């Protein structure tokens, strides 16, 4: 068996960042920006009013001062003529500041009679003007790589960028194996169960930015497995679930060996998830996950997530481990690294008593994986421990 760190390093060697493609900005949310982009214009492109009011010369602004209103400026419609002494322009939020003015008296501080206004309340010193380029200027950079959030899309749009380069989405083929499995909605036989891992892993990899392809369940025959692997041939990463152990009905290892897989490793010193297999099959990376539901999902978090991030150009690191105080004592850990389902609340972490790798109900309730090193000693309540957020 190899360590978790060694397994992750070996998996990293199986994949590489994918090429980029251009997409319309309207389709870019959630994608990974592949290279930095630069603003094509200043924002705002002119000095603009930040309030509704009257544009005047700041040197003339004082309580009880009077001005003659000579025109109006609105967003998209500037006042074209220069403004002289004693004159004002009615202005609305977003409108360009008229030539000759450098102060906007807000309308609440003014009384108006016909074309005359009087400053009736103390106007203060704030000019109520947004300077040209106050947000960004030509050449301002949006750095990459980054997952484009809604606010990034808004920024790129305001920079007048209509198409952006994004990393191609990795295609992940997900293949569940086993005569005991049927799809959700079907009627299982007396010795069958519902295939759940495929759906959980599909949701996980798509949340990470990949495209998931659910393949038909492969039966416990070499011919069925070979057909399934043919269907997965165009994927960037093939993920099998179950059948990677050493029992008489665990045929994934034999089927992939027959198809020429270059195996990178088999078995990892971790709980849950020991029977993990990986290698390269027909040019694509392949990971064989355990069939136990929790084992498959935990391995997805620990191993598949960094692989997908690497293919997207985001690096290989998991989210940083966080520290919390243990709410109740834990017995000594065994020789394998243990990822325990747990709940973190108010700075304290509580591991579930039953860590059986078949219990999806507990995984569904968990918001963290408490990480224990091999042979970690008994821990008392109040000890500081590390966890991975889910």
GROMACS .gro file of C-alpha atoms in nm:
model
  390
    1UNK     CA    1   0.000   0.000   0.000
    2UNK     CA    2   0.105   0.356  -0.063
    3UNK     CA    3   0.020   0.668   0.137
    4UNK     CA    4  -0.249   0.918   0.045
    5UNK     CA    5   0.019   1.172  -0.047
    6UNK     CA    6   0.194   0.922  -0.273
    7UNK     CA    7  -0.136   0.832  -0.439
    8UNK     CA    8  -0.219   1.195  -0.506
    9UNK     CA    9   0.127   1.253  -0.654
   10UNK     CA   10   0.087   0.949  -0.881
   11UNK     CA   11  -0.258   1.066  -0.993
   12UNK     CA   12  -0.118   1.411  -1.072
   13UNK     CA   13   0.132   1.249  -1.308
   14UNK     CA   14  -0.154   1.092  -1.505
   15UNK     CA   15  -0.316   1.418  -1.613
   16UNK     CA   16  -0.228   1.767  -1.737
   17UNK     CA   17  -0.407   2.100  -1.785
   18UNK     CA   18  -0.646   2.094  -2.079
   19UNK     CA   19  -0.639   2.342  -2.371
   20UNK     CA   20  -0.853   2.654  -2.377
   21UNK     CA   21  -1.144   2.752  -2.597
   22UNK     CA   22  -1.326   3.081  -2.655
   23UNK     CA   23  -1.686   3.118  -2.542
   24UNK     CA   24  -1.933   3.403  -2.540
   25UNK     CA   25  -1.931   3.594  -2.214
   26UNK     CA   26  -2.295   3.504  -2.159
   27UNK     CA   27  -2.191   3.136  -2.139
   28UNK     CA   28  -1.877   3.185  -1.929
   29UNK     CA   29  -2.016   3.182  -1.573
   30UNK     CA   30  -1.861   2.903  -1.368
   31UNK     CA   31  -1.591   2.834  -1.628
   32UNK     CA   32  -1.218   2.875  -1.562
   33UNK     CA   33  -1.064   3.184  -1.719
   34UNK     CA   34  -0.758   3.049  -1.902
   35UNK     CA   35  -0.556   3.368  -1.942
   36UNK     CA   36  -0.569   3.721  -1.807
   37UNK     CA   37  -0.794   3.975  -1.975
   38UNK     CA   38  -0.741   4.351  -2.005
   39UNK     CA   39  -0.999   4.628  -1.997
   40UNK     CA   40  -1.069   4.786  -2.336
   41UNK     CA   41  -1.192   5.116  -2.191
   42UNK     CA   42  -1.202   5.334  -1.880
   43UNK     CA   43  -1.491   5.299  -1.637
   44UNK     CA   44  -1.657   5.535  -1.605
   45UNK     CA   45  -1.537   5.677  -1.940
   46UNK     CA   46  -1.613   6.031  -1.818
   47UNK     CA   47  -1.661   6.212  -1.489
   48UNK     CA   48  -2.019   6.134  -1.389
   49UNK     CA   49  -2.265   6.247  -1.128
   50UNK     CA   50  -2.325   6.005  -0.841
   51UNK     CA   51  -2.644   6.183  -0.732
   52UNK     CA   52  -2.949   6.367  -0.867
   53UNK     CA   53  -2.897   6.742  -0.826
   54UNK     CA   54  -2.739   7.042  -0.990
   55UNK     CA   55  -2.392   7.073  -1.144
   56UNK     CA   56  -2.216   7.400  -1.052
   57UNK     CA   57  -1.871   7.545  -0.991
   58UNK     CA   58  -1.735   7.439  -0.650
   59UNK     CA   59  -1.592   7.787  -0.589
   60UNK     CA   60  -1.948   7.924  -0.587
   61UNK     CA   61  -2.097   7.664  -0.355
   62UNK     CA   62  -2.212   7.809  -0.024
   63UNK     CA   63  -2.528   7.826   0.183
   64UNK     CA   64  -2.796   8.056   0.025
   65UNK     CA   65  -2.604   8.090  -0.305
   66UNK     CA   66  -2.833   8.127  -0.609
   67UNK     CA   67  -2.788   7.990  -0.962
   68UNK     CA   68  -2.970   8.007  -1.292
   69UNK     CA   69  -3.053   7.667  -1.442
   70UNK     CA   70  -2.951   7.668  -1.810
   71UNK     CA   71  -3.015   7.307  -1.907
   72UNK     CA   72  -3.026   6.941  -1.815
   73UNK     CA   73  -2.793   6.639  -1.826
   74UNK     CA   74  -2.913   6.279  -1.797
   75UNK     CA   75  -2.750   5.938  -1.830
   76UNK     CA   76  -2.670   5.895  -2.199
   77UNK     CA   77  -2.741   6.263  -2.273
   78UNK     CA   78  -2.473   6.515  -2.178
   79UNK     CA   79  -2.521   6.891  -2.161
   80UNK     CA   80  -2.307   7.013  -2.448
   81UNK     CA   81  -2.239   7.382  -2.368
   82UNK     CA   82  -1.985   7.514  -2.114
   83UNK     CA   83  -2.127   7.640  -1.784
   84UNK     CA   84  -2.043   7.993  -1.670
   85UNK     CA   85  -2.040   8.178  -1.339
   86UNK     CA   86  -2.370   8.173  -1.153
   87UNK     CA   87  -2.510   7.902  -1.375
   88UNK     CA   88  -2.623   7.546  -1.297
   89UNK     CA   89  -2.727   7.238  -1.493
   90UNK     CA   90  -2.995   7.001  -1.368
   91UNK     CA   91  -2.818   6.663  -1.356
   92UNK     CA   92  -2.918   6.305  -1.288
   93UNK     CA   93  -2.721   6.008  -1.158
   94UNK     CA   94  -2.482   5.868  -1.419
   95UNK     CA   95  -2.486   6.175  -1.642
   96UNK     CA   96  -2.157   6.324  -1.767
   97UNK     CA   97  -2.043   6.629  -1.570
   98UNK     CA   98  -2.087   6.943  -1.786
   99UNK     CA   99  -1.780   7.139  -1.892
  100UNK     CA  100  -1.698   7.411  -1.640
  101UNK     CA  101  -1.855   7.237  -1.338
  102UNK     CA  102  -1.691   7.032  -1.066
  103UNK     CA  103  -1.956   6.996  -0.795
  104UNK     CA  104  -2.304   6.849  -0.775
  105UNK     CA  105  -2.535   6.996  -0.513
  106UNK     CA  106  -2.787   6.724  -0.428
  107UNK     CA  107  -3.149   6.811  -0.496
  108UNK     CA  108  -3.243   6.774  -0.129
  109UNK     CA  109  -3.022   7.074  -0.045
  110UNK     CA  110  -3.184   7.302  -0.304
  111UNK     CA  111  -3.511   7.491  -0.351
  112UNK     CA  112  -3.615   7.584  -0.705
  113UNK     CA  113  -3.842   7.851  -0.841
  114UNK     CA  114  -3.867   7.853  -1.219
  115UNK     CA  115  -3.510   7.863  -1.353
  116UNK     CA  116  -3.359   7.977  -1.024
  117UNK     CA  117  -3.223   7.752  -0.748
  118UNK     CA  118  -3.108   7.843  -0.399
  119UNK     CA  119  -2.888   7.627  -0.177
  120UNK     CA  120  -3.103   7.599   0.134
  121UNK     CA  121  -2.910   7.336   0.333
  122UNK     CA  122  -2.542   7.305   0.409
  123UNK     CA  123  -2.402   7.130   0.096
  124UNK     CA  124  -2.093   6.981   0.263
  125UNK     CA  125  -1.763   6.918   0.088
  126UNK     CA  126  -1.836   6.598  -0.103
  127UNK     CA  127  -1.844   6.673  -0.476
  128UNK     CA  128  -2.081   6.385  -0.561
  129UNK     CA  129  -1.880   6.320  -0.877
  130UNK     CA  130  -1.735   5.987  -0.986
  131UNK     CA  131  -1.403   6.057  -1.163
  132UNK     CA  132  -1.328   5.915  -1.507
  133UNK     CA  133  -1.154   5.581  -1.467
  134UNK     CA  134  -1.248   5.565  -1.101
  135UNK     CA  135  -1.336   5.195  -1.127
  136UNK     CA  136  -1.076   5.083  -1.382
  137UNK     CA  137  -0.878   5.214  -1.676
  138UNK     CA  138  -0.771   5.074  -2.013
  139UNK     CA  139  -0.536   4.782  -1.948
  140UNK     CA  140  -0.664   4.693  -1.602
  141UNK     CA  141  -0.616   4.316  -1.567
  142UNK     CA  142  -0.854   4.040  -1.463
  143UNK     CA  143  -0.610   3.771  -1.351
  144UNK     CA  144  -0.623   3.405  -1.445
  145UNK     CA  145  -0.678   3.125  -1.376
  146UNK     CA  146  -0.997   3.182  -1.183
  147UNK     CA  147  -1.346   3.036  -1.173
  148UNK     CA  148  -1.563   3.309  -1.321
  149UNK     CA  149  -1.816   3.418  -1.060
  150UNK     CA  150  -2.117   3.638  -1.145
  151UNK     CA  151  -1.929   3.948  -1.030
  152UNK     CA  152  -1.641   3.859  -1.264
  153UNK     CA  153  -1.884   3.831  -1.554
  154UNK     CA  154  -2.021   4.177  -1.473
  155UNK     CA  155  -1.667   4.320  -1.458
  156UNK     CA  156  -1.565   4.166  -1.791
  157UNK     CA  157  -1.882   4.296  -1.954
  158UNK     CA  158  -1.813   4.648  -1.829
  159UNK     CA  159  -1.462   4.616  -1.975
  160UNK     CA  160  -1.630   4.561  -2.315
  161UNK     CA  161  -1.511   4.201  -2.342
  162UNK     CA  162  -1.763   3.988  -2.530
  163UNK     CA  163  -1.571   3.658  -2.561
  164UNK     CA  164  -1.333   3.499  -2.314
  165UNK     CA  165  -1.082   3.211  -2.323
  166UNK     CA  166  -1.179   2.934  -2.082
  167UNK     CA  167  -1.026   2.596  -2.010
  168UNK     CA  168  -1.210   2.313  -2.179
  169UNK     CA  169  -1.425   2.119  -1.936
  170UNK     CA  170  -1.279   1.777  -1.853
  171UNK     CA  171  -1.504   1.491  -1.961
  172UNK     CA  172  -1.534   1.235  -1.682
  173UNK     CA  173  -1.680   0.896  -1.770
  174UNK     CA  174  -1.837   0.733  -1.464
  175UNK     CA  175  -1.884   0.357  -1.477
  176UNK     CA  176  -2.057   0.165  -1.200
  177UNK     CA  177  -2.001  -0.210  -1.202
  178UNK     CA  178  -2.181  -0.504  -1.043
  179UNK     CA  179  -2.466  -0.749  -1.098
  180UNK     CA  180  -2.622  -0.624  -0.775
  181UNK     CA  181  -2.692  -0.273  -0.910
  182UNK     CA  182  -3.001  -0.125  -1.072
  183UNK     CA  183  -3.074   0.236  -1.161
  184UNK     CA  184  -3.288   0.461  -0.940
  185UNK     CA  185  -3.654   0.420  -1.034
  186UNK     CA  186  -3.616   0.057  -1.137
  187UNK     CA  187  -3.746  -0.233  -0.932
  188UNK     CA  188  -3.454  -0.417  -0.775
  189UNK     CA  189  -3.451  -0.791  -0.746
  190UNK     CA  190  -3.434  -0.958  -0.404
  191UNK     CA  191  -3.052  -0.951  -0.406
  192UNK     CA  192  -3.004  -0.611  -0.569
  193UNK     CA  193  -2.948  -0.252  -0.451
  194UNK     CA  194  -2.983   0.089  -0.611
  195UNK     CA  195  -2.678   0.242  -0.779
  196UNK     CA  196  -2.608   0.559  -0.581
  197UNK     CA  197  -2.236   0.628  -0.619
  198UNK     CA  198  -2.261   0.725  -0.985
  199UNK     CA  199  -2.509   0.999  -0.909
  200UNK     CA  200  -2.318   1.137  -0.613
  201UNK     CA  201  -1.993   1.145  -0.810
  202UNK     CA  202  -2.164   1.302  -1.111
  203UNK     CA  203  -2.292   1.583  -0.890
  204UNK     CA  204  -1.948   1.624  -0.735
  205UNK     CA  205  -1.746   1.645  -1.057
  206UNK     CA  206  -1.997   1.878  -1.221
  207UNK     CA  207  -1.983   2.110  -0.921
  208UNK     CA  208  -1.604   2.110  -0.968
  209UNK     CA  209  -1.643   2.226  -1.329
  210UNK     CA  210  -1.624   1.900  -1.526
  211UNK     CA  211  -1.871   1.731  -1.758
  212UNK     CA  212  -1.986   1.391  -1.632
  213UNK     CA  213  -2.096   1.104  -1.857
  214UNK     CA  214  -2.287   0.832  -1.678
  215UNK     CA  215  -2.226   0.502  -1.856
  216UNK     CA  216  -2.461   0.204  -1.837
  217UNK     CA  217  -2.396  -0.023  -1.540
  218UNK     CA  218  -2.140  -0.289  -1.633
  219UNK     CA  219  -2.223  -0.642  -1.528
  220UNK     CA  220  -1.974  -0.878  -1.367
  221UNK     CA  221  -1.845  -1.020  -1.693
  222UNK     CA  222  -1.534  -0.932  -1.888
  223UNK     CA  223  -1.735  -0.876  -2.206
  224UNK     CA  224  -1.966  -0.627  -2.034
  225UNK     CA  225  -1.669  -0.439  -1.891
  226UNK     CA  226  -1.490  -0.427  -2.226
  227UNK     CA  227  -1.802  -0.283  -2.390
  228UNK     CA  228  -1.828  -0.021  -2.116
  229UNK     CA  229  -1.464   0.080  -2.156
  230UNK     CA  230  -1.521   0.120  -2.531
  231UNK     CA  231  -1.799   0.367  -2.450
  232UNK     CA  232  -1.559   0.560  -2.224
  233UNK     CA  233  -1.282   0.585  -2.481
  234UNK     CA  234  -1.323   0.958  -2.556
  235UNK     CA  235  -1.318   1.072  -2.192
  236UNK     CA  236  -1.032   1.260  -2.028
  237UNK     CA  237  -1.074   1.058  -1.708
  238UNK     CA  238  -1.245   0.723  -1.659
  239UNK     CA  239  -1.379   0.655  -1.311
  240UNK     CA  240  -1.497   0.306  -1.226
  241UNK     CA  241  -1.692   0.222  -0.912
  242UNK     CA  242  -1.660  -0.122  -0.757
  243UNK     CA  243  -1.493  -0.433  -0.890
  244UNK     CA  244  -1.142  -0.310  -0.812
  245UNK     CA  245  -1.078  -0.548  -0.522
  246UNK     CA  246  -0.945  -0.904  -0.542
  247UNK     CA  247  -1.260  -1.117  -0.512
  248UNK     CA  248  -1.369  -1.367  -0.775
  249UNK     CA  249  -1.631  -1.122  -0.905
  250UNK     CA  250  -1.407  -0.815  -0.898
  251UNK     CA  251  -1.306  -0.803  -1.263
  252UNK     CA  252  -1.211  -0.439  -1.329
  253UNK     CA  253  -0.840  -0.503  -1.272
  254UNK     CA  254  -0.839  -0.800  -1.511
  255UNK     CA  255  -1.045  -0.621  -1.776
  256UNK     CA  256  -0.825  -0.313  -1.774
  257UNK     CA  257  -0.509  -0.523  -1.779
  258UNK     CA  258  -0.642  -0.708  -2.083
  259UNK     CA  259  -0.703  -0.372  -2.248
  260UNK     CA  260  -0.345  -0.262  -2.183
  261UNK     CA  261  -0.377  -0.034  -1.881
  262UNK     CA  262  -0.050   0.094  -1.738
  263UNK     CA  263  -0.117   0.063  -1.367
  264UNK     CA  264   0.021   0.339  -1.145
  265UNK     CA  265  -0.076   0.188  -0.808
  266UNK     CA  266  -0.323  -0.035  -0.628
  267UNK     CA  267  -0.434   0.008  -0.264
  268UNK     CA  268  -0.393   0.317  -0.049
  269UNK     CA  269  -0.336   0.326   0.326
  270UNK     CA  270  -0.654   0.515   0.410
  271UNK     CA  271  -0.997   0.466   0.563
  272UNK     CA  272  -1.236   0.454   0.392
  273UNK     CA  273  -1.105   0.376   0.045
  274UNK     CA  274  -0.824   0.121   0.065
  275UNK     CA  275  -0.897  -0.069  -0.264
  276UNK     CA  276  -0.814   0.224  -0.493
  277UNK     CA  277  -0.658   0.158  -0.834
  278UNK     CA  278  -0.524   0.401  -1.093
  279UNK     CA  279  -0.337   0.407  -1.420
  280UNK     CA  280  -0.357   0.507  -1.782
  281UNK     CA  281  -0.588   0.334  -2.030
  282UNK     CA  282  -0.575   0.412  -2.403
  283UNK     CA  283  -0.437   0.761  -2.338
  284UNK     CA  284  -0.686   0.854  -2.065
  285UNK     CA  285  -0.632   0.857  -1.692
  286UNK     CA  286  -0.831   0.593  -1.505
  287UNK     CA  287  -0.922   0.569  -1.138
  288UNK     CA  288  -1.092   0.263  -0.992
  289UNK     CA  289  -1.288   0.357  -0.680
  290UNK     CA  290  -1.416   0.122  -0.411
  291UNK     CA  291  -1.779   0.015  -0.434
  292UNK     CA  292  -1.880   0.111  -0.081
  293UNK     CA  293  -2.077   0.438  -0.116
  294UNK     CA  294  -1.890   0.642   0.145
  295UNK     CA  295  -1.554   0.510   0.028
  296UNK     CA  296  -1.629   0.621  -0.328
  297UNK     CA  297  -1.747   0.967  -0.225
  298UNK     CA  298  -1.456   1.028   0.015
  299UNK     CA  299  -1.209   0.919  -0.254
  300UNK     CA  300  -1.385   1.162  -0.486
  301UNK     CA  301  -1.311   1.448  -0.248
  302UNK     CA  302  -0.953   1.341  -0.178
  303UNK     CA  303  -0.840   1.225  -0.521
  304UNK     CA  304  -1.078   1.322  -0.803
  305UNK     CA  305  -1.115   1.685  -0.696
  306UNK     CA  306  -0.740   1.763  -0.726
  307UNK     CA  307  -0.728   1.584  -1.062
  308UNK     CA  308  -1.012   1.793  -1.201
  309UNK     CA  309  -0.857   2.113  -1.064
  310UNK     CA  310  -0.531   2.021  -1.239
  311UNK     CA  311  -0.706   1.960  -1.571
  312UNK     CA  312  -0.880   2.298  -1.534
  313UNK     CA  313  -0.548   2.471  -1.467
  314UNK     CA  314  -0.634   2.555  -1.106
  315UNK     CA  315  -0.358   2.356  -0.936
  316UNK     CA  316  -0.367   2.029  -0.748
  317UNK     CA  317  -0.421   2.139  -0.390
  318UNK     CA  318  -0.721   2.048  -0.182
  319UNK     CA  319  -0.880   2.325   0.021
  320UNK     CA  320  -0.659   2.394   0.320
  321UNK     CA  321  -0.724   2.185   0.625
  322UNK     CA  322  -0.890   2.378   0.905
  323UNK     CA  323  -0.850   2.341   1.279
  324UNK     CA  324  -1.124   2.283   1.534
  325UNK     CA  325  -1.157   2.166   1.893
  326UNK     CA  326  -1.260   1.806   1.946
  327UNK     CA  327  -1.599   1.791   2.117
  328UNK     CA  328  -1.563   1.436   2.253
  329UNK     CA  329  -1.269   1.196   2.290
  330UNK     CA  330  -1.147   0.967   2.010
  331UNK     CA  331  -0.979   0.631   2.043
  332UNK     CA  332  -0.634   0.565   1.899
  333UNK     CA  333  -0.628   0.546   1.520
  334UNK     CA  334  -0.501   0.243   1.331
  335UNK     CA  335  -0.221   0.224   1.071
  336UNK     CA  336  -0.418   0.396   0.794
  337UNK     CA  337  -0.498   0.765   0.747
  338UNK     CA  338  -0.862   0.804   0.850
  339UNK     CA  339  -1.116   1.046   0.705
  340UNK     CA  340  -1.398   1.049   0.959
  341UNK     CA  341  -1.739   1.192   0.884
  342UNK     CA  342  -1.800   1.474   1.126
  343UNK     CA  343  -1.999   1.787   1.200
  344UNK     CA  344  -1.829   2.120   1.269
  345UNK     CA  345  -2.025   2.388   1.453
  346UNK     CA  346  -1.911   2.689   1.658
  347UNK     CA  347  -1.546   2.590   1.631
  348UNK     CA  348  -1.602   2.239   1.764
  349UNK     CA  349  -1.593   1.914   1.567
  350UNK     CA  350  -1.787   1.599   1.651
  351UNK     CA  351  -1.711   1.273   1.471
  352UNK     CA  352  -1.999   1.032   1.420
  353UNK     CA  353  -1.974   0.718   1.633
  354UNK     CA  354  -2.052   0.483   1.344
  355UNK     CA  355  -1.800   0.525   1.061
  356UNK     CA  356  -1.913   0.224   0.855
  357UNK     CA  357  -1.834   0.295   0.490
  358UNK     CA  358  -2.179   0.192   0.370
  359UNK     CA  359  -2.373   0.460   0.562
  360UNK     CA  360  -2.471   0.740   0.326
  361UNK     CA  361  -2.710   0.888   0.583
  362UNK     CA  362  -2.415   0.985   0.799
  363UNK     CA  363  -2.223   1.128   0.504
  364UNK     CA  364  -2.529   1.334   0.414
  365UNK     CA  365  -2.538   1.480   0.766
  366UNK     CA  366  -2.164   1.553   0.774
  367UNK     CA  367  -2.013   1.887   0.677
  368UNK     CA  368  -1.651   1.784   0.732
  369UNK     CA  369  -1.403   1.499   0.717
  370UNK     CA  370  -1.198   1.485   1.035
  371UNK     CA  371  -0.847   1.383   0.929
  372UNK     CA  372  -0.645   1.150   1.151
  373UNK     CA  373  -0.287   1.053   1.078
  374UNK     CA  374  -0.181   0.686   1.089
  375UNK     CA  375  -0.138   0.562   1.446
  376UNK     CA  376  -0.270   0.889   1.586
  377UNK     CA  377  -0.289   0.845   1.966
  378UNK     CA  378  -0.601   0.867   2.178
  379UNK     CA  379  -0.734   1.221   2.180
  380UNK     CA  380  -0.919   1.386   2.466
  381UNK     CA  381  -1.206   1.628   2.432
  382UNK     CA  382  -1.065   1.976   2.374
  383UNK     CA  383  -0.775   1.857   2.158
  384UNK     CA  384  -0.708   2.049   1.837
  385UNK     CA  385  -0.771   1.846   1.522
  386UNK     CA  386  -0.772   1.912   1.148
  387UNK     CA  387  -1.065   1.868   0.915
  388UNK     CA  388  -1.151   1.906   0.548
  389UNK     CA  389  -1.472   2.101   0.481
  390UNK     CA  390  -1.730   1.926   0.267
   0.00000   0.00000   0.00000
